[in-house]
Amino acid sequence: MPLSLDVLATPVLRCLHHIRLSRIIGMLLVILIVIPLITHWYLGSVDGTNQRHDLPGVDSPGIFQDMDPKELRHHVHELHRIKSSVSNELLELESKRQRLQGSISHYNGEVEQAKVELETARNELNALKLQLRQTQKELEETMEAHRPRVAQPHRILPSEDDNVLIAPPASSSSCRQHTCFDYSRCSLTSGFPVYVYPTEDSIFPLDSYIQDVTLSSLEQNLYLSSNPATACVYVVIVGTLASRLGAKDMERKLTSLPYWRGDGRNHLLINIARDYSAENVLRNIETGRAMVVQSEFVFSQYRAGFDIVIPPVFTWEAGRDAFDSIPPQVPAHRKHLFSFIGEKDSAGVIVSEKGELFYNDASSNRRGAAGEMDVLADLVAIENNDDDNLLVKVTCGGDSVRGLRGEWQLCGKPQERQQVLRESTFSIIIVAASSVLSSVLTTVRLYESLKYGAVPVILGEQVQLPFSEVIDWQQAAFVFPLARVSELHFFLRTVSDSDLLRMRRQGRFLWETYLSSPQAVLNTVLSVVRTRISIPPKTVPEEPSPTVYNEDTYPLLLEEVEPISETGMEFGPVEPPYDSPKFLRNFTTSVVDKHTLWNSFPGPFYLYPYLPSDPVLPSEAKFMGSGLGFRPINKGSGGAGKEFQESLGGNVPREQFTIVMLTYERESVLINSLQRLIGLPYLNKVLVVWNSPNLPSEDLRWPDIGVPIVVIRTKKNSLNNRFLPYDVIETEAILSIDDDAHLRHDEILFGFRVWREARDRVVGFPGRFHAWDGSHQSWLYNSNYSCELSMVLTGAAFFHKYYAYLYSYVMPQVIRDKVDEYLNCEDIAMNFLVSHITRKPPIKVTSRWTFRCPGCPQALSHDDSHFQERHKCINYFVQVYGYMPLLNTQFRVDSVLFKTRLPHDKQKCFKFI
């Protein structure tokens, strides 16, 4: 019977059951290791035996023993030949490999170079396309600009015997500008020529003082003409000595004037009052169609919009430079809330022991009546009050000046009145009788109040103040009816400090500009007439730009250089020089902006090529017929960095900027800085103000930066030269920069774009501030890092050329003198000026606080005396202006998409700003 597998396996399983599992594992490992070793040894032995039988070798000498020596040598030689051949082939293969590797590297380099050239060609093509579009746009704009819209006014030069007929008014007393002025002699383009009758042989007697003052003032007038045949206006000076003549004699002398033409058309009769009690010598005189200019008018005499009220001559003195005699404008509130010192004319006012008021004149002897009696009663009540805050005196008790009958006398000497006004917040001025429109004493009180900073409070609404036709006196004075006298203290206590100081500042501007000197008054008189007939003022003078170099004997040598800074192609197109259009509003400004021009600094006396306050068009206008010069981003569709860099955009037409770089005998530093400007977009030209008396080196090579470089030779070493309005500056935007200030192109262009949106501000990089020194009650110049600033250094800042005119021609001369004295502080002076005009702080751009120039000589600003001088400058300028014009700001400007996450296909406006 055969055994089953289960039966046979049972003993084995029983045996394995008694063996430990670890031993089984050990046995398997031995088998797995030993068997492969044995197999390897066997196979190796077999291969070795076969090889020894197939190939001859050293271990098988039997093969070579059978060969003869000759055959053996041949065999060895053959082996060497094979080895040499194989080696040569290997060397050739290695050489080919290296050549192929080099070719591959060369071709890879060419491919990369081709990629770079392709990208460059694309950029150049895009730039050419952009330039082509701009050229086409410029061509269209040029054609549009030269398309005549209106005919130029014909300049009318009338003849000497011209006698144009004008429809006469009912009487000379009803003369108005449109009825009595001969416009045919004053073309819009005539330039407003003024002829002044010689004062030395005047038909009216003039004392020497009036004659000298008038002559010296009119000789400096811009409109003075020596040709009476073509004059628009004729000036006749009438002094107080004319009162010695009778009315008939005066009228006969007037009609005998050579250019009177029967009715005195276009004549100005200027009656200059010499003292307080000057007589109204032209009252009851037939003056025809001549305009009367004097300090005193009655209602029946004054012709509104035709005659002109002026201040008397005895008050005239130096204006803007008389700051040392003028008190500061701060603090707002002074010792007295208001003051009034005067005495009613002795026509009969009596103050009884009980404070009751009577007139000696029986016709006016009334108790408690309305009008002036009530005013006097209220003033007496205030005087008897024990409130030290109010200073009122209705009796002089000493020196006094009498005016018109019934007018309040002027008490005390000028020095005494000055001291009272210095301590008064407000000054009460009570006008003369109701029949008097203006008087000498009223004008004197107004003049002194404005000068010494006491805000005028005028009681009597009928008053006609000097030049009120163009001056908005409500910005500098309060005018109330007489009935409000008892409520003055209540109203005046409600005036805020900001309103009070604004009115005080405006009052000083009006005094300095229109009332302070003979020249100011006479210029104002002529400017009033010129404004009436809509003739623009004379253009502001430009500063000549004498160059260091001469094309014939001493030429400026240029050489091509590689830029040492990044080019600006990635920030905008490099355009040919484009000048800012000038005098686009020369006729409209004096009409549309008349109120602003007359009531804001610097006044209406000059016509400027452009203003930072020129109006801005609505956004859609540039796409609907008024797009001349505009470069909207992506044709108005907007965009990110790429589209932004192709156009200026903004709210004003395209423009460029001029760099003005001040230097003094640092040629290597200067040339290095100029090289950094190569390829800078929107750059019009560079002015190098050569402040040294020594000429540049003869072998000096100037870099060819793609725009003109003009090297200006100055008259003297002055930091004021930085801000002269040179005639070669043909852009509104000026970048003032030191020769050692290093700015990247993107920083310059960003500052330019920011300035285009804040044209009335100083926009720049290093910020500084004025700090208050409480222990000394004065100001300090501070350059420490601060979260607040009030100045931007003009060593790297944009400003409008308009401010260069004001700095050089309008700003007080004493400030420029102080800059020359210290050879310092010109940047502080410019910040003071702009903040004084705009009442705004400057704008700081980017994070730069200082500039570092590796390798540059140590600057003067590192000297401790530099800061001491700047401390003194700030406090001196405050004294000149009468207050601290600088204002604080707590922000800086960065580009719109700065630190904004963008999609991969969008670019930022500026990568690092």
mmCIF file of C-alpha atoms in Angstrom, residues 765-911:
data_model
loop_
_atom_site.group_PDB
_atom_site.id
_atom_site.type_symbol
_atom_site.label_atom_id
_atom_site.label_comp_id
_atom_site.label_asym_id
_atom_site.label_seq_id
_atom_site.Cartn_x
_atom_site.Cartn_y
_atom_site.Cartn_z
ATOM 1 C CA PHE A 765 14.652 115.092 -2.065
ATOM 2 C CA PRO A 766 16.556 116.089 1.121
ATOM 3 C CA GLY A 767 14.174 117.392 3.769
ATOM 4 C CA ARG A 768 14.920 119.707 6.693
ATOM 5 C CA PHE A 769 12.816 121.483 9.314
ATOM 6 C CA HIS A 770 12.746 124.529 11.569
ATOM 7 C CA ALA A 771 12.760 123.693 15.264
ATOM 8 C CA TRP A 772 11.605 125.956 18.076
ATOM 9 C CA ASP A 773 14.162 126.758 20.761
ATOM 10 C CA GLY A 774 11.993 127.387 23.801
ATOM 11 C CA SER A 775 14.864 128.515 26.011
ATOM 12 C CA HIS A 776 15.856 131.327 23.656
ATOM 13 C CA GLN A 777 12.429 131.935 22.053
ATOM 14 C CA SER A 778 13.923 131.587 18.592
ATOM 15 C CA TRP A 779 14.201 129.187 15.677
ATOM 16 C CA LEU A 780 16.840 126.566 14.893
ATOM 17 C CA TYR A 781 17.772 124.896 11.632
ATOM 18 C CA ASN A 782 17.596 121.124 12.048
ATOM 19 C CA SER A 783 18.822 118.391 9.696
ATOM 20 C CA ASN A 784 18.151 115.395 11.955
ATOM 21 C CA TYR A 785 15.893 112.582 10.825
ATOM 22 C CA SER A 786 12.370 113.657 11.595
ATOM 23 C CA CYS A 787 8.790 112.652 10.840
ATOM 24 C CA GLU A 788 8.037 116.299 10.109
ATOM 25 C CA LEU A 789 9.747 118.652 7.699
ATOM 26 C CA SER A 790 9.259 122.198 6.444
ATOM 27 C CA MET A 791 12.017 122.696 3.876
ATOM 28 C CA VAL A 792 13.401 120.857 0.877
ATOM 29 C CA LEU A 793 16.999 121.672 0.044
ATOM 30 C CA THR A 794 17.437 123.217 -3.391
ATOM 31 C CA GLY A 795 20.616 121.215 -3.890
ATOM 32 C CA ALA A 796 18.222 118.728 -5.474
ATOM 33 C CA ALA A 797 14.755 120.181 -6.013
ATOM 34 C CA PHE A 798 12.278 121.217 -8.709
ATOM 35 C CA PHE A 799 10.653 124.649 -8.698
ATOM 36 C CA HIS A 800 8.839 126.898 -11.168
ATOM 37 C CA LYS A 801 10.811 129.577 -13.015
ATOM 38 C CA TYR A 802 8.237 132.081 -11.744
ATOM 39 C CA TYR A 803 9.889 131.848 -8.342
ATOM 40 C CA ALA A 804 13.274 132.678 -9.876
ATOM 41 C CA TYR A 805 11.809 136.025 -11.006
ATOM 42 C CA LEU A 806 10.378 136.700 -7.562
ATOM 43 C CA TYR A 807 13.555 135.657 -5.758
ATOM 44 C CA SER A 808 15.709 137.958 -7.902
ATOM 45 C CA TYR A 809 13.433 140.980 -8.437
ATOM 46 C CA VAL A 810 10.692 141.060 -5.777
ATOM 47 C CA MET A 811 12.000 139.384 -2.616
ATOM 48 C CA PRO A 812 13.503 141.972 -0.205
ATOM 49 C CA GLN A 813 17.065 142.821 -1.160
ATOM 50 C CA VAL A 814 18.235 142.424 2.434
ATOM 51 C CA ILE A 815 17.645 138.664 2.200
ATOM 52 C CA ARG A 816 19.872 138.332 -0.848
ATOM 53 C CA ASP A 817 22.453 140.485 0.920
ATOM 54 C CA LYS A 818 22.419 138.134 3.902
ATOM 55 C CA VAL A 819 22.954 135.151 1.581
ATOM 56 C CA ASP A 820 26.009 136.894 0.123
ATOM 57 C CA GLU A 821 27.280 137.817 3.583
ATOM 58 C CA TYR A 822 27.264 134.218 4.837
ATOM 59 C CA LEU A 823 27.717 132.545 1.441
ATOM 60 C CA ASN A 824 24.959 130.311 2.746
ATOM 61 C CA CYS A 825 21.175 130.013 3.245
ATOM 62 C CA GLU A 826 19.963 130.548 -0.344
ATOM 63 C CA ASP A 827 17.928 127.336 -0.116
ATOM 64 C CA ILE A 828 16.298 128.532 3.114
ATOM 65 C CA ALA A 829 15.470 131.846 1.445
ATOM 66 C CA MET A 830 13.752 130.093 -1.470
ATOM 67 C CA ASN A 831 11.694 127.913 0.875
ATOM 68 C CA PHE A 832 10.670 131.008 2.850
ATOM 69 C CA LEU A 833 9.622 132.789 -0.335
ATOM 70 C CA VAL A 834 7.499 129.953 -1.749
ATOM 71 C CA SER A 835 5.812 129.191 1.563
ATOM 72 C CA HIS A 836 5.112 132.903 2.084
ATOM 73 C CA ILE A 837 3.376 133.116 -1.291
ATOM 74 C CA THR A 838 1.487 129.813 -1.296
ATOM 75 C CA ARG A 839 1.032 129.188 2.455
ATOM 76 C CA LYS A 840 1.887 125.549 1.698
ATOM 77 C CA PRO A 841 4.818 123.336 2.737
ATOM 78 C CA PRO A 842 7.199 121.760 0.197
ATOM 79 C CA ILE A 843 6.842 118.189 -1.062
ATOM 80 C CA LYS A 844 9.483 115.561 -0.397
ATOM 81 C CA VAL A 845 9.855 112.624 -2.781
ATOM 82 C CA THR A 846 11.615 109.246 -2.293
ATOM 83 C CA SER A 847 13.383 108.137 0.861
ATOM 84 C CA ARG A 848 16.575 110.147 0.339
ATOM 85 C CA TRP A 849 17.556 112.316 3.283
ATOM 86 C CA THR A 850 21.168 113.105 2.390
ATOM 87 C CA PHE A 851 23.503 112.720 -0.573
ATOM 88 C CA ARG A 852 26.792 110.905 -0.470
ATOM 89 C CA CYS A 853 29.415 111.589 -3.116
ATOM 90 C CA PRO A 854 32.294 109.068 -2.883
ATOM 91 C CA GLY A 855 35.574 110.754 -3.677
ATOM 92 C CA CYS A 856 34.167 114.288 -3.497
ATOM 93 C CA PRO A 857 35.940 116.897 -1.375
ATOM 94 C CA GLN A 858 34.348 117.653 1.956
ATOM 95 C CA ALA A 859 31.483 120.106 1.548
ATOM 96 C CA LEU A 860 31.075 123.333 3.502
ATOM 97 C CA SER A 861 27.901 121.928 5.044
ATOM 98 C CA HIS A 862 30.006 119.622 7.243
ATOM 99 C CA ASP A 863 31.451 122.595 9.128
ATOM 100 C CA ASP A 864 29.796 123.520 12.427
ATOM 101 C CA SER A 865 29.834 127.204 11.484
ATOM 102 C CA HIS A 866 27.609 126.277 8.534
ATOM 103 C CA PHE A 867 24.798 125.312 10.921
ATOM 104 C CA GLN A 868 25.352 128.323 13.152
ATOM 105 C CA GLU A 869 24.924 130.604 10.140
ATOM 106 C CA ARG A 870 21.752 128.807 9.133
ATOM 107 C CA HIS A 871 20.309 129.324 12.626
ATOM 108 C CA LYS A 872 20.966 133.044 12.234
ATOM 109 C CA CYS A 873 19.534 133.112 8.711
ATOM 110 C CA ILE A 874 16.219 131.621 9.768
ATOM 111 C CA ASN A 875 15.711 134.152 12.568
ATOM 112 C CA TYR A 876 16.793 137.036 10.333
ATOM 113 C CA PHE A 877 14.370 136.012 7.580
ATOM 114 C CA VAL A 878 11.577 135.772 10.154
ATOM 115 C CA GLN A 879 12.342 139.338 11.178
ATOM 116 C CA VAL A 880 12.178 140.496 7.541
ATOM 117 C CA TYR A 881 8.872 138.765 6.790
ATOM 118 C CA GLY A 882 7.411 139.629 10.182
ATOM 119 C CA TYR A 883 6.449 136.011 10.886
ATOM 120 C CA MET A 884 7.575 132.431 10.201
ATOM 121 C CA PRO A 885 6.292 131.489 6.710
ATOM 122 C CA LEU A 886 7.455 127.852 6.820
ATOM 123 C CA LEU A 887 4.773 125.204 7.350
ATOM 124 C CA ASN A 888 5.213 121.607 8.485
ATOM 125 C CA THR A 889 4.339 118.507 6.507
ATOM 126 C CA GLN A 890 4.300 114.888 7.666
ATOM 127 C CA PHE A 891 4.310 112.866 4.451
ATOM 128 C CA ARG A 892 6.463 112.108 1.452
ATOM 129 C CA VAL A 893 5.376 111.008 -2.016
ATOM 130 C CA ASP A 894 5.954 107.608 -3.629
ATOM 131 C CA SER A 895 4.663 106.293 -6.948
ATOM 132 C CA VAL A 896 1.139 104.903 -7.218
ATOM 133 C CA LEU A 897 1.978 101.195 -7.578
ATOM 134 C CA PHE A 898 4.881 101.166 -5.140
ATOM 135 C CA LYS A 899 4.761 97.989 -2.999
ATOM 136 C CA THR A 900 1.603 96.873 -4.820
ATOM 137 C CA ARG A 901 1.461 93.245 -5.963
ATOM 138 C CA LEU A 902 0.876 93.066 -9.706
ATOM 139 C CA PRO A 903 0.151 90.265 -12.193
ATOM 140 C CA HIS A 904 3.208 88.899 -13.989
ATOM 141 C CA ASP A 905 2.286 90.676 -17.214
ATOM 142 C CA LYS A 906 2.168 94.140 -15.587
ATOM 143 C CA GLN A 907 5.004 96.518 -14.712
ATOM 144 C CA LYS A 908 5.220 99.023 -11.909
ATOM 145 C CA CYS A 909 5.412 102.731 -12.591
ATOM 146 C CA PHE A 910 8.869 102.836 -11.006
ATOM 147 C CA LYS A 911 10.609 99.712 -9.785
#
